[in-house]
mmCIF file of C-alpha atoms in Angstrom:
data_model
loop_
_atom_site.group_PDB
_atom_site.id
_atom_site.type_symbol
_atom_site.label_atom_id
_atom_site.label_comp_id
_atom_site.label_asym_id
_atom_site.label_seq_id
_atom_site.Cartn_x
_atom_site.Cartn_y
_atom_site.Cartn_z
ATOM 1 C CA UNK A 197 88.662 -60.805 82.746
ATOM 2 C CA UNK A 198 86.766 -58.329 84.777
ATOM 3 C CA UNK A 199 89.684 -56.228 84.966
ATOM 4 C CA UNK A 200 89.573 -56.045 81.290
ATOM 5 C CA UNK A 201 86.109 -55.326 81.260
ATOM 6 C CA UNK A 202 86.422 -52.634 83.450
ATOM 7 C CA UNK A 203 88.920 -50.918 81.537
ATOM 8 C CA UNK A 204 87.100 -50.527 78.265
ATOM 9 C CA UNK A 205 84.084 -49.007 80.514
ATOM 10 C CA UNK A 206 85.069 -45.406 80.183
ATOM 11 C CA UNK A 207 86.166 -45.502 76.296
ATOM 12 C CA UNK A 208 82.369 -46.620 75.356
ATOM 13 C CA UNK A 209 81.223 -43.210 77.080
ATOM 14 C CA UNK A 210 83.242 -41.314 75.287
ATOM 15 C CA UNK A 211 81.654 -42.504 71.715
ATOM 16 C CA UNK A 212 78.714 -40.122 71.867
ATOM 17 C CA UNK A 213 80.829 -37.416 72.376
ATOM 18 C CA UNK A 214 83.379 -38.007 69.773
ATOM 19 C CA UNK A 215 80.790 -38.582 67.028
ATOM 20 C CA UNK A 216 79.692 -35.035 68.628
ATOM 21 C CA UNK A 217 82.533 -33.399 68.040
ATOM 22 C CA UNK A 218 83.081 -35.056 64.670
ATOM 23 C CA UNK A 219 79.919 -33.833 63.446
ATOM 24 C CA UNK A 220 80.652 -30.333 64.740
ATOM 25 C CA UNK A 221 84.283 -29.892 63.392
ATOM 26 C CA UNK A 222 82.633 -31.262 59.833
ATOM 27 C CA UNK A 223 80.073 -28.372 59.982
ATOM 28 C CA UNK A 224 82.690 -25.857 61.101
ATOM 29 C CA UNK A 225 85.168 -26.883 58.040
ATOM 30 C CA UNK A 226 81.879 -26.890 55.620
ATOM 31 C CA UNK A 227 80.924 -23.164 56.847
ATOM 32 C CA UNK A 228 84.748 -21.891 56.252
ATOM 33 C CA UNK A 229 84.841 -23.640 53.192
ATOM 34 C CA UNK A 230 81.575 -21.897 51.833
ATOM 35 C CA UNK A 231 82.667 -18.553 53.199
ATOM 36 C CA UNK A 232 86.092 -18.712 51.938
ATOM 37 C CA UNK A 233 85.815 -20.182 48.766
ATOM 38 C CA UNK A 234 85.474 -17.861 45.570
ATOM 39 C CA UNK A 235 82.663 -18.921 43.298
ATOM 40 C CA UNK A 236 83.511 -20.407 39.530
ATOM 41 C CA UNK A 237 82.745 -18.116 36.969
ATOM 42 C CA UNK A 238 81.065 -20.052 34.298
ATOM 43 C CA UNK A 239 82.214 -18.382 30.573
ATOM 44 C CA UNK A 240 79.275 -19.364 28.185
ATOM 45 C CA UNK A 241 80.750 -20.826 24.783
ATOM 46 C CA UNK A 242 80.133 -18.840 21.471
ATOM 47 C CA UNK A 243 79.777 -20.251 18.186
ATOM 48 C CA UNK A 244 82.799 -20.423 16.251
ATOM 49 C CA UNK A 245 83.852 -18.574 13.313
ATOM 50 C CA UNK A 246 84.087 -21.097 9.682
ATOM 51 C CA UNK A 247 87.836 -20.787 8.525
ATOM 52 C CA UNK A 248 86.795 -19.058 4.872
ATOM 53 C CA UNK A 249 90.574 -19.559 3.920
ATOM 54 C CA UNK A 250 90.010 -22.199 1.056
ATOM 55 C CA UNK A 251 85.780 -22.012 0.454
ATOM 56 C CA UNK A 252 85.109 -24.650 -2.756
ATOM 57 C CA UNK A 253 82.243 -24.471 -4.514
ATOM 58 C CA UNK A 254 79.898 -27.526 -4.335
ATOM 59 C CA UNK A 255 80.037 -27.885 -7.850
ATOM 60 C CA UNK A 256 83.464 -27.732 -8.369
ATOM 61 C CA UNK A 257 83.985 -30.504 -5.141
ATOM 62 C CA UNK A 258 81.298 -32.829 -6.881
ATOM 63 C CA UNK A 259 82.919 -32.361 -10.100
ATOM 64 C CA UNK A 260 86.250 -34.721 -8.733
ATOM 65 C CA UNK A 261 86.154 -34.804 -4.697
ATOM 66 C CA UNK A 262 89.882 -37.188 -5.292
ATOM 67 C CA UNK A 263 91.468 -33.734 -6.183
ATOM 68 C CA UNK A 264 90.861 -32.336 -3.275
ATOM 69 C CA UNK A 265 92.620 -35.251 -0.994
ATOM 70 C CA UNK A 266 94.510 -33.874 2.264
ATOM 71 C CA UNK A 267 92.993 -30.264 1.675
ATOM 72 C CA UNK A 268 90.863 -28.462 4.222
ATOM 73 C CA UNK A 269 88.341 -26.679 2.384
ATOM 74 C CA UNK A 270 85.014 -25.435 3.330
ATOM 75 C CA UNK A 271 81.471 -25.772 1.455
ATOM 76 C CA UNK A 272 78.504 -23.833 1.693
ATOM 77 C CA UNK A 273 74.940 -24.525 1.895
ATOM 78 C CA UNK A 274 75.260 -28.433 1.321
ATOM 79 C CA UNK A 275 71.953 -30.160 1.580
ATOM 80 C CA UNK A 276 72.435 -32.869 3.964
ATOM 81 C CA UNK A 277 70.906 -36.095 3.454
ATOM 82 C CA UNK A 278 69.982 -39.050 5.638
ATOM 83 C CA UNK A 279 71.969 -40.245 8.450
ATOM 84 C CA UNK A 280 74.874 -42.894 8.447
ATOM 85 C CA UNK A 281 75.753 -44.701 11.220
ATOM 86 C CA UNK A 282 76.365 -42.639 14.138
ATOM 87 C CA UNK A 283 78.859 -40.130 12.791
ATOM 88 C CA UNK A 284 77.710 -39.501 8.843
ATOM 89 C CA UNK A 285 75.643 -38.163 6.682
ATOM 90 C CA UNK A 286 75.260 -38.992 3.387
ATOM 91 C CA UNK A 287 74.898 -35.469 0.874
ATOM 92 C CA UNK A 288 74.423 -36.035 -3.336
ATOM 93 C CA UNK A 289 77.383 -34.509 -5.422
ATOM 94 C CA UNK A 290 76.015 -32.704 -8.116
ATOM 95 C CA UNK A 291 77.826 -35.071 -10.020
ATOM 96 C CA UNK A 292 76.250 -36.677 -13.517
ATOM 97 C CA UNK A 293 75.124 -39.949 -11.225
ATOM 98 C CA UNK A 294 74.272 -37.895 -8.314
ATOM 99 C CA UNK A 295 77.013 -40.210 -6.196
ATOM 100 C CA UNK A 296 76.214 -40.247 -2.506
ATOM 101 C CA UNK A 297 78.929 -38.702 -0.721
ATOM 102 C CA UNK A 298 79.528 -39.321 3.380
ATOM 103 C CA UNK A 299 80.463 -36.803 5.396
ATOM 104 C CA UNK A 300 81.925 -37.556 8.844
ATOM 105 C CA UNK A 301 81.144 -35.540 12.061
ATOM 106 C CA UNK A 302 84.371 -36.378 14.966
ATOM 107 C CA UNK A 303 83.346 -36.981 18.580
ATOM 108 C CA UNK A 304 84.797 -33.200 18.996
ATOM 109 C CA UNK A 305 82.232 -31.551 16.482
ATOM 110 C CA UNK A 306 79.455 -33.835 18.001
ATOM 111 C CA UNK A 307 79.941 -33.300 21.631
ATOM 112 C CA UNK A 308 80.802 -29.365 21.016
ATOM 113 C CA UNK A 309 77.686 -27.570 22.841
ATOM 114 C CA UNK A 310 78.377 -24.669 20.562
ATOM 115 C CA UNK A 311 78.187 -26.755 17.206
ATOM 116 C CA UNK A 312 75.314 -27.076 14.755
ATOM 117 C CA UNK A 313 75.476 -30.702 14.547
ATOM 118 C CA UNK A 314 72.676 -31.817 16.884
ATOM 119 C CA UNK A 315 70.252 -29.331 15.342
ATOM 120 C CA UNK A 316 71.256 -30.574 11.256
ATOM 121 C CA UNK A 317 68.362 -32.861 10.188
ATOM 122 C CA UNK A 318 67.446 -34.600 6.329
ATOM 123 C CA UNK A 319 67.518 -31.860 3.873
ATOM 124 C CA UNK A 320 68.960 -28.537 5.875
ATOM 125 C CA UNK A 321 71.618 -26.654 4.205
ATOM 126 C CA UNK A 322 74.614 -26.313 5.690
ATOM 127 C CA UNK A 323 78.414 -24.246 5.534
ATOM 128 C CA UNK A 324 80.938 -26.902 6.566
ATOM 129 C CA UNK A 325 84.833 -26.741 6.332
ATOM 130 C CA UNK A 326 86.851 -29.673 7.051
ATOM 131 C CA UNK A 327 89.854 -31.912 5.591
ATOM 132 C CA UNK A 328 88.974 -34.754 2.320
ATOM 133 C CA UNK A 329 90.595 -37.691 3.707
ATOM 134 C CA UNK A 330 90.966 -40.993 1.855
ATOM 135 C CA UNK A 331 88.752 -44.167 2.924
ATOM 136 C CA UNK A 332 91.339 -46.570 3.971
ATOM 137 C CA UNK A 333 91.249 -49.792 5.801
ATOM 138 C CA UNK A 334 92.348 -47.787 9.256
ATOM 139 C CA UNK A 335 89.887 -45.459 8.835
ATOM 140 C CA UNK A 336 87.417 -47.699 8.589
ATOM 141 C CA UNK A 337 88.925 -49.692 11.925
ATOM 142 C CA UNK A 338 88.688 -46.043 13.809
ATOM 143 C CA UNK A 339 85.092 -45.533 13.024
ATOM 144 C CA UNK A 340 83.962 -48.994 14.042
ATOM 145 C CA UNK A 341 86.366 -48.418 17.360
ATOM 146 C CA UNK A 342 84.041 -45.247 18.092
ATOM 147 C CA UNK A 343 80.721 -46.948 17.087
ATOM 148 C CA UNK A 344 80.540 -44.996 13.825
ATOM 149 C CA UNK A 345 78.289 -47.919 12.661
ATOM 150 C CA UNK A 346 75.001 -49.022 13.055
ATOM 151 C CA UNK A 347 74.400 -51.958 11.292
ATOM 152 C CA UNK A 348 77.153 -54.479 9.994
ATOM 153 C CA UNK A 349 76.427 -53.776 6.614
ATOM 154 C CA UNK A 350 77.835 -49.941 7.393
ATOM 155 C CA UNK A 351 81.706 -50.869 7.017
ATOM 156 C CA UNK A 352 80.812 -52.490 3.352
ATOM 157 C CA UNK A 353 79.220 -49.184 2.335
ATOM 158 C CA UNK A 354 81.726 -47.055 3.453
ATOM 159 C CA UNK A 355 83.832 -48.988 1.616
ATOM 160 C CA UNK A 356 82.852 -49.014 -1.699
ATOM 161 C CA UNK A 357 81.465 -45.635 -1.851
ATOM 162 C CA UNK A 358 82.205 -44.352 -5.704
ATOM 163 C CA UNK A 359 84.656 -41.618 -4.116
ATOM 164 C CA UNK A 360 86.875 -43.426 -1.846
ATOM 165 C CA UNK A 361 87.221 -40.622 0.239
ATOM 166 C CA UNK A 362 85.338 -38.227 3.115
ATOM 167 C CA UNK A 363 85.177 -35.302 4.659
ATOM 168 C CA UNK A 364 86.293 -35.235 8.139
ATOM 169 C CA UNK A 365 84.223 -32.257 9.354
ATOM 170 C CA UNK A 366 85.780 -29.490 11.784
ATOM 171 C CA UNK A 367 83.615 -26.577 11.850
ATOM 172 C CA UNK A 368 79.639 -26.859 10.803
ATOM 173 C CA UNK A 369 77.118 -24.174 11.168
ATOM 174 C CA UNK A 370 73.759 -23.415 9.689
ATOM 175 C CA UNK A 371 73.384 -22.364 6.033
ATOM 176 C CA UNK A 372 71.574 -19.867 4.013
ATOM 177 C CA UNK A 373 68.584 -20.464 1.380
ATOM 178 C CA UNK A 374 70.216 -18.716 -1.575
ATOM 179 C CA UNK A 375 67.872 -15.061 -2.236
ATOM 180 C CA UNK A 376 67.007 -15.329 -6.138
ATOM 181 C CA UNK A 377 68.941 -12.489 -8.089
ATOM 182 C CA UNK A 378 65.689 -10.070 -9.190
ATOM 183 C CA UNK A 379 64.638 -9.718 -5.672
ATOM 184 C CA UNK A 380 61.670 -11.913 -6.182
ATOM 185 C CA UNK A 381 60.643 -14.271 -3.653
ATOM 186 C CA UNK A 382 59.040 -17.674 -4.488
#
């Protein structure tokens, strides 16, 4: 047993210096890595452009939203309402009930830097272009996959909305207060 002993006597000595020389080649490769290694050019996102291919007026969308099904269209200065769930907003059609209306804002417009959508409270105006897509029973399924709703009740609304359909918003930016026609200002 001593013989074994003895044997291991000169590898123990030899720790301190390894974990020296360890340490030393780590700082060496850290140094050549910060002297060789080009720096990341960050490219600061810009607000994009609203597609202005297929603008609908508001009044003509509230007058029958159904006939616009499938179609990407865009809408200007909307008055957004209160929130619904974590994805909507509810606007009024300028309908002859004033219907509420939910518009639906995708995990890509809401966690876009360069989008509107975290700066769009009760009652702003916005331009918004995006595709009218029919309420279905899958649709619903996706929302409550992605936490859409807040409250049980949520999925029943969205449901038996009087338009059976949303829009499924692409592009949102800031609207503009309409400028009265004789130049006067109120």
């Amino acid at each position: 047993m001593a013989t074994k002993l003895g044997s291991r006597a000169g590898a123990a000595q030899i720790g301190p210096l390894m974990m020296l020389v360890s340490f030393v080649l780590v700082a060496g490769f850290l140094y050549w890595l910060s002297v060789t290694a080009k720096p990341t050019e960050i490219i600061p996102t810009e607000r994009r452009e609203a597609p202005t291919e297929n603008i609908v007026t508001f009044a003509a969308f509230s007058a029958l939203p159904t006939n616009f099904l499938g179609d990407t269209i865009g809408l200007q200065n909307v008055r957004m309402g209160h929130a619904f769930g974590n994805h909507g907003r509810w606007i009024n059609l300028q309908d002859a009930n004033r219907n509420g209306y939910i518009v639906y804002f995708p995990d890509l417009v809401r966690m876009d830097s360069a989008s509107f959508y975290h700066e769009i409270t009760g009652g702003a105006l916005v331009n918004l272009s995006g595709v009218v897509v029919e309420t279905t029973d899958s649709v619903l399924d996706a929302w409550e996959a992605a936490g859409s709703f807040t409250a049980e009740v949520d999925r029943l609304v969205a449901a038996s909305t009087a338009y059976l359909n949303f829009i499924d918003v692409a592009h949102v930016e800031p609207g503009q207060v309409p400028q009265p026609l004789d130049g006067s200002t109120n």
